[in-house]
Amino acid sequence: MNAIVSNTQFEPRPSSSGAKFGVFEGAKALLSAQHVLLLYGAYRRFGSHTSESNAQFDSDLRAHNSEWGLRDLEAVSEVGTRAGFTLAEIVEMPANNLSLVFMRHEG
């Protein structure tokens, strides 16, 4: 397997849930070094929303469950780093979404 793609994985998960970042541990088990985990979705940057539409989406999610909502890109990257991935690229996508390209490293 050369790559794994995960779409909108984190928003509808409680922020206290360790399961929301289980995608990194699963990918680590399946990917060899230098292979890619791509995460697509809406994220906050440095604790702030990147657009009004993302702020509204976040608010709508939190209205259903106060533990749901957009995650900070930096927090997701930190979890990825601890799991053996490096954030190699951030690609801006339509509708104020981002593709986060993580590269698996040895270890």
Coordinates of C-alpha atoms in Angstrom, one line a residue:
M1 CA 0.0 0.0 0.0
N2 CA 1.4 3.4 -1.0
A3 CA -1.1 5.8 0.4
I4 CA -4.2 6.1 2.6
V5 CA -6.8 8.9 2.1
S6 CA -9.2 9.9 4.9
N7 CA -11.9 12.5 4.3
T8 CA -13.5 14.6 7.1
Q9 CA -12.3 12.2 9.8
F10 CA -12.1 14.5 12.8
E11 CA -15.0 16.9 13.0
P12 CA -17.7 14.5 14.2
R13 CA -15.6 13.0 17.0
P14 CA -15.5 14.1 20.6
S15 CA -12.4 16.2 21.3
S16 CA -11.7 14.0 24.3
S17 CA -11.8 10.8 22.2
G18 CA -8.5 9.2 21.5
A19 CA -10.2 7.3 18.7
K20 CA -10.3 10.4 16.5
F21 CA -6.6 10.2 15.9
G22 CA -6.5 6.4 15.6
V23 CA -6.2 6.9 11.9
F24 CA -2.5 7.7 12.5
E25 CA -1.9 4.4 14.4
G26 CA -3.8 2.5 11.7
A27 CA -1.9 4.1 8.9
K28 CA 1.4 3.5 10.7
A29 CA 0.6 -0.2 10.8
L30 CA -0.2 -0.3 7.1
L31 CA 2.2 2.1 5.5
S32 CA 5.9 1.7 4.9
A33 CA 8.3 4.6 5.4
Q34 CA 8.0 7.4 2.8
H35 CA 4.4 6.5 2.0
V36 CA 1.6 8.9 2.4
L37 CA -1.4 9.5 4.6
L38 CA -3.6 12.3 3.2
L39 CA -6.2 13.9 5.5
Y40 CA -8.9 16.0 3.8
G41 CA -11.2 18.4 5.6
A42 CA -11.8 21.7 7.3
Y43 CA -9.3 22.7 10.0
R44 CA -8.6 25.7 12.2
R45 CA -5.2 27.4 11.9
F46 CA -3.5 28.6 15.1
G47 CA -6.8 28.4 16.9
S48 CA -8.7 30.5 14.4
H49 CA -11.2 29.6 11.6
T50 CA -9.9 30.1 8.1
S51 CA -13.3 31.3 6.8
E52 CA -16.7 32.3 7.9
S53 CA -18.2 29.1 6.4
N54 CA -15.8 27.0 8.5
A55 CA -16.8 29.0 11.6
Q56 CA -20.5 28.3 10.8
F57 CA -19.8 24.6 10.2
D58 CA -17.9 24.4 13.5
S59 CA -20.8 26.1 15.3
D60 CA -23.3 23.7 13.7
L61 CA -21.3 20.7 14.8
R62 CA -20.9 21.9 18.3
A63 CA -24.7 22.6 18.5
H64 CA -25.2 18.9 18.0
N65 CA -22.5 17.9 20.5
S66 CA -20.3 20.3 22.4
E67 CA -17.3 18.0 22.0
W68 CA -17.5 17.9 18.2
G69 CA -16.0 20.6 15.9
L70 CA -13.1 21.6 13.7
R71 CA -9.6 20.6 15.0
D72 CA -6.6 22.8 14.9
L73 CA -4.2 21.8 12.1
E74 CA -1.3 22.2 14.5
A75 CA -2.8 19.7 17.0
V76 CA -3.5 17.2 14.3
S77 CA 0.1 17.6 13.1
E78 CA 1.5 17.1 16.6
V79 CA -0.4 13.8 17.0
G80 CA 0.9 12.7 13.6
T81 CA 4.4 13.5 14.6
R82 CA 4.1 11.4 17.7
A83 CA 2.7 8.5 15.6
G84 CA 5.7 8.6 13.2
F85 CA 4.5 11.0 10.5
T86 CA 5.8 14.3 9.2
L87 CA 3.4 16.9 7.8
A88 CA 5.0 17.2 4.3
E89 CA 2.5 19.5 2.6
I90 CA -0.6 21.5 3.1
V91 CA -2.8 21.9 0.0
E92 CA -5.6 24.4 -0.1
M93 CA -8.8 22.9 -1.6
P94 CA -12.2 24.1 -2.7
A95 CA -14.8 25.2 0.0
N96 CA -12.1 26.3 2.4
N97 CA -10.9 22.7 3.0
L98 CA -7.3 21.5 3.3
S99 CA -5.5 18.4 2.3
L100 CA -2.8 17.5 4.8
V101 CA -0.1 15.3 3.3
F102 CA 1.7 13.3 6.0
M103 CA 4.7 11.2 5.1
R104 CA 5.5 8.1 7.2
H105 CA 9.0 8.0 8.5
E106 CA 11.1 5.1 10.0
G107 CA 10.6 4.3 13.6

